[in-house]
CSV table of C-alpha atoms in Angstrom, one decimal:
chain,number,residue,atom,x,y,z
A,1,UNK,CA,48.9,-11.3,19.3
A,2,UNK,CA,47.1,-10.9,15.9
A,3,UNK,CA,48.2,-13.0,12.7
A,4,UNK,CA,47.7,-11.8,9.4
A,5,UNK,CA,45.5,-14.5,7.3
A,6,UNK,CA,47.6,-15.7,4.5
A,7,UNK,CA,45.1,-14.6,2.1
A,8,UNK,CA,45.5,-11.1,3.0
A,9,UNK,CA,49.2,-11.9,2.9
A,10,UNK,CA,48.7,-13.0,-0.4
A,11,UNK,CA,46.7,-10.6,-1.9
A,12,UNK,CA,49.2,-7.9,-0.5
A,13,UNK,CA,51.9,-9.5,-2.5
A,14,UNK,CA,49.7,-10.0,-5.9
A,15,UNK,CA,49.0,-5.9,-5.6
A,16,UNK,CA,52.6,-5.4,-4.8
A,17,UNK,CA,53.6,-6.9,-8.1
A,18,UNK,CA,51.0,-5.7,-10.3
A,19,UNK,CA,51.7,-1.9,-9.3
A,20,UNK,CA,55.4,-2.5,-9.5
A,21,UNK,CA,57.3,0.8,-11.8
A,22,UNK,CA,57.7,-0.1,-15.3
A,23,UNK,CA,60.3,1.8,-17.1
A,24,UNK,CA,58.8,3.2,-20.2
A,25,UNK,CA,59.1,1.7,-23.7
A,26,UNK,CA,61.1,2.4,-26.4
A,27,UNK,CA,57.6,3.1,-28.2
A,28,UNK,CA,56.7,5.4,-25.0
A,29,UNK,CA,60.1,7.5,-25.3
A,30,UNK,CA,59.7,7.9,-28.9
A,31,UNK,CA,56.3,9.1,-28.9
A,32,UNK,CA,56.9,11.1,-25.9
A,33,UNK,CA,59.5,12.8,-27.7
A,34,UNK,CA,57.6,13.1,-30.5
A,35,UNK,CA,55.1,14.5,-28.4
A,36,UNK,CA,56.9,17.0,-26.2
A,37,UNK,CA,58.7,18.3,-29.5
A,38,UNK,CA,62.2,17.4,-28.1
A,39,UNK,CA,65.0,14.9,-29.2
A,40,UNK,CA,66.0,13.1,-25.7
A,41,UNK,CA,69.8,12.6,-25.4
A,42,UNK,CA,70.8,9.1,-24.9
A,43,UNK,CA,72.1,9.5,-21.5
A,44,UNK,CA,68.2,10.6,-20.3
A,45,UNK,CA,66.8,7.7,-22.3
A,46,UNK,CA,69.3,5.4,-19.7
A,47,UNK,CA,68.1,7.3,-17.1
A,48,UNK,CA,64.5,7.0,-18.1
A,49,UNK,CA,65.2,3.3,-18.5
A,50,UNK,CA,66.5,3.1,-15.1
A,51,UNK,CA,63.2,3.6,-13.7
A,52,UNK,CA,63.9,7.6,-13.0
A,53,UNK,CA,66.6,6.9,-10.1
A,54,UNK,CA,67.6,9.7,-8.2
A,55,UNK,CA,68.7,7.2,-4.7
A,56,UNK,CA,67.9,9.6,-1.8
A,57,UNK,CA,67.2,12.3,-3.3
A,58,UNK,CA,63.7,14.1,-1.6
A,59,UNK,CA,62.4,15.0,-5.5
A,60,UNK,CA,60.6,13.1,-8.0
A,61,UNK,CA,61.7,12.7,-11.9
A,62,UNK,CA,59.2,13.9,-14.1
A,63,UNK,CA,57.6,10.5,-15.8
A,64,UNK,CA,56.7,10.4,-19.5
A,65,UNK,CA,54.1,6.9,-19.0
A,66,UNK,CA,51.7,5.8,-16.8
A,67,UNK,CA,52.2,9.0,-14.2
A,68,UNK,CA,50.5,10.4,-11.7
A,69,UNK,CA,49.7,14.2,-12.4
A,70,UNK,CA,52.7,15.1,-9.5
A,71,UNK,CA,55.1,14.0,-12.1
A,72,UNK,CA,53.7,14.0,-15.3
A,73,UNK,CA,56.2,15.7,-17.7
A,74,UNK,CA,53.4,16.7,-20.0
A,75,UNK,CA,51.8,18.5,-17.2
A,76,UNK,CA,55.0,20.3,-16.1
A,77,UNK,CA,56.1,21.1,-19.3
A,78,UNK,CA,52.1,22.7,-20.2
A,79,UNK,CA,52.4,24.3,-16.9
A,80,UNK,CA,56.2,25.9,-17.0
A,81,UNK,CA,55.8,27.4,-20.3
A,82,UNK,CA,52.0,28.9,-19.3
A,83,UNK,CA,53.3,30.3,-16.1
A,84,UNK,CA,56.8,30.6,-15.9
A,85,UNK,CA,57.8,31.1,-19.7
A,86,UNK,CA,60.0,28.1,-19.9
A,87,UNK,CA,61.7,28.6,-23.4
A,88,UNK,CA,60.8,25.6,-25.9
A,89,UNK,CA,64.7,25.2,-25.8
A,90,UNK,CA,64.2,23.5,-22.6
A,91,UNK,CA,63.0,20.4,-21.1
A,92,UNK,CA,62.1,19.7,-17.6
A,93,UNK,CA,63.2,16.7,-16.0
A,94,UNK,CA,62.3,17.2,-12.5
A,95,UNK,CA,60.2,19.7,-10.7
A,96,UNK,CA,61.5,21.4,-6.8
A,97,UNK,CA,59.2,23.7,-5.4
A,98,UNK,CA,57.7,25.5,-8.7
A,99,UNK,CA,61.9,25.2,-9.7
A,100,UNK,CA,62.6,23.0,-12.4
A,101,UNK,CA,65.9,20.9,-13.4
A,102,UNK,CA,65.7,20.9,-17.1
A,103,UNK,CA,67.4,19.3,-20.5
A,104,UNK,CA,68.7,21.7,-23.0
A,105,UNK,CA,69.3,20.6,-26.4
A,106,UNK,CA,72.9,19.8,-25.6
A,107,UNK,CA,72.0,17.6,-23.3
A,108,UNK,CA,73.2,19.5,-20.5
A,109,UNK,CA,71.2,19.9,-16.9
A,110,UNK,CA,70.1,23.3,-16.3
A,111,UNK,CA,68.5,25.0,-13.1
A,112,UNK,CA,65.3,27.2,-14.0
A,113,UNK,CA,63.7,28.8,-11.0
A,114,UNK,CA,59.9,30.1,-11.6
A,115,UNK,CA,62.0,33.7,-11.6
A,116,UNK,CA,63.5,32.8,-14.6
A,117,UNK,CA,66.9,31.6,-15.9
A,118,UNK,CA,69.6,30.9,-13.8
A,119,UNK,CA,73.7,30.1,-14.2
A,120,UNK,CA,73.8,26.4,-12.5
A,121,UNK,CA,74.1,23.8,-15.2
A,122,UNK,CA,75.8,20.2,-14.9
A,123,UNK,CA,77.1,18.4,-18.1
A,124,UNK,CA,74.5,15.8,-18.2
A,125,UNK,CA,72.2,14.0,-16.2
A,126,UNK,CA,74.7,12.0,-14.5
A,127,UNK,CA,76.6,14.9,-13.0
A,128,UNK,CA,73.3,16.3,-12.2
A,129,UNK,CA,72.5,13.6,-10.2
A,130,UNK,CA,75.7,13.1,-8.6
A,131,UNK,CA,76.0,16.7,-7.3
A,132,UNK,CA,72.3,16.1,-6.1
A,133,UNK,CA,73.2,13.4,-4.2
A,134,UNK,CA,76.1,14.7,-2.8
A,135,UNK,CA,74.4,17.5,-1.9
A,136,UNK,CA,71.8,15.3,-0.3
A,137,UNK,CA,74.3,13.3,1.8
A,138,UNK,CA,76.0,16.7,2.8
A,139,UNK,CA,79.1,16.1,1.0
């Protein structure tokens, strides 16, 4: 039977913690909407602030601090508008296969597929992420 040293127990733990998600600041939302050119709705700034939940769901929220390039909204946003003419008018929140869920400037959720524009829209992020986990769940 092998035993972990403590130390290596410890150390474990101190990484753990030091690599632990951070929700982003209010300084990081305001220059990232500064940045991406786009006035965030309050209901994504909870969302942001709840550390980008989506439960189950198998995607990843597009992060606006500290993000790997996966889910770096800058990124997506650079990439959606070069290659898949992503109006201004939108914001993505969360990329699914070269598909992205995106903000409008109502606030609503909106489906974009990399063939362009598509009718599925939710009221807000909340509903978006309701249906998604629903879906998820096979409800």
């Amino acid at each position: 039977m092998s035993h972990i040293p403590l130390l290596c127990v410890k150390r474990l733990l101190e990484e753990m913690e030091t690599s632990a998600f951070n929700p982003p600041t209010d300084e990081e939302i305001d220059k990232a909407q500064q940045e991406l050119g786009f006035a965030f709705p309050s209901e994504y700034i909870t969302f942001l602030k709840s550390g980008y939940d989506l439960g189950d769901i198998p995607m990843e929220a597009l992060e606006i601090a500290n993000t790997p390039s996966h889910v770096n909204i800058y990124e997506a946003v650079e990439n959606a508008r070069k290659y898949f003419n992503l109006p201004t008018s939108l914001l993505p929140i969360c990329e699914d296969n070269g598909d992205y869920y995106c903000l409008n400037q109502s606030g609503e959720v909106v489906f974009w597929s990399h063939n362009g524009a598509t009718n599925e829209k939710w009221s807000g992020v909340s509903a978006w992420r309701e249906e998604m986990l629903a879906e998820f769940n096979g409800e």
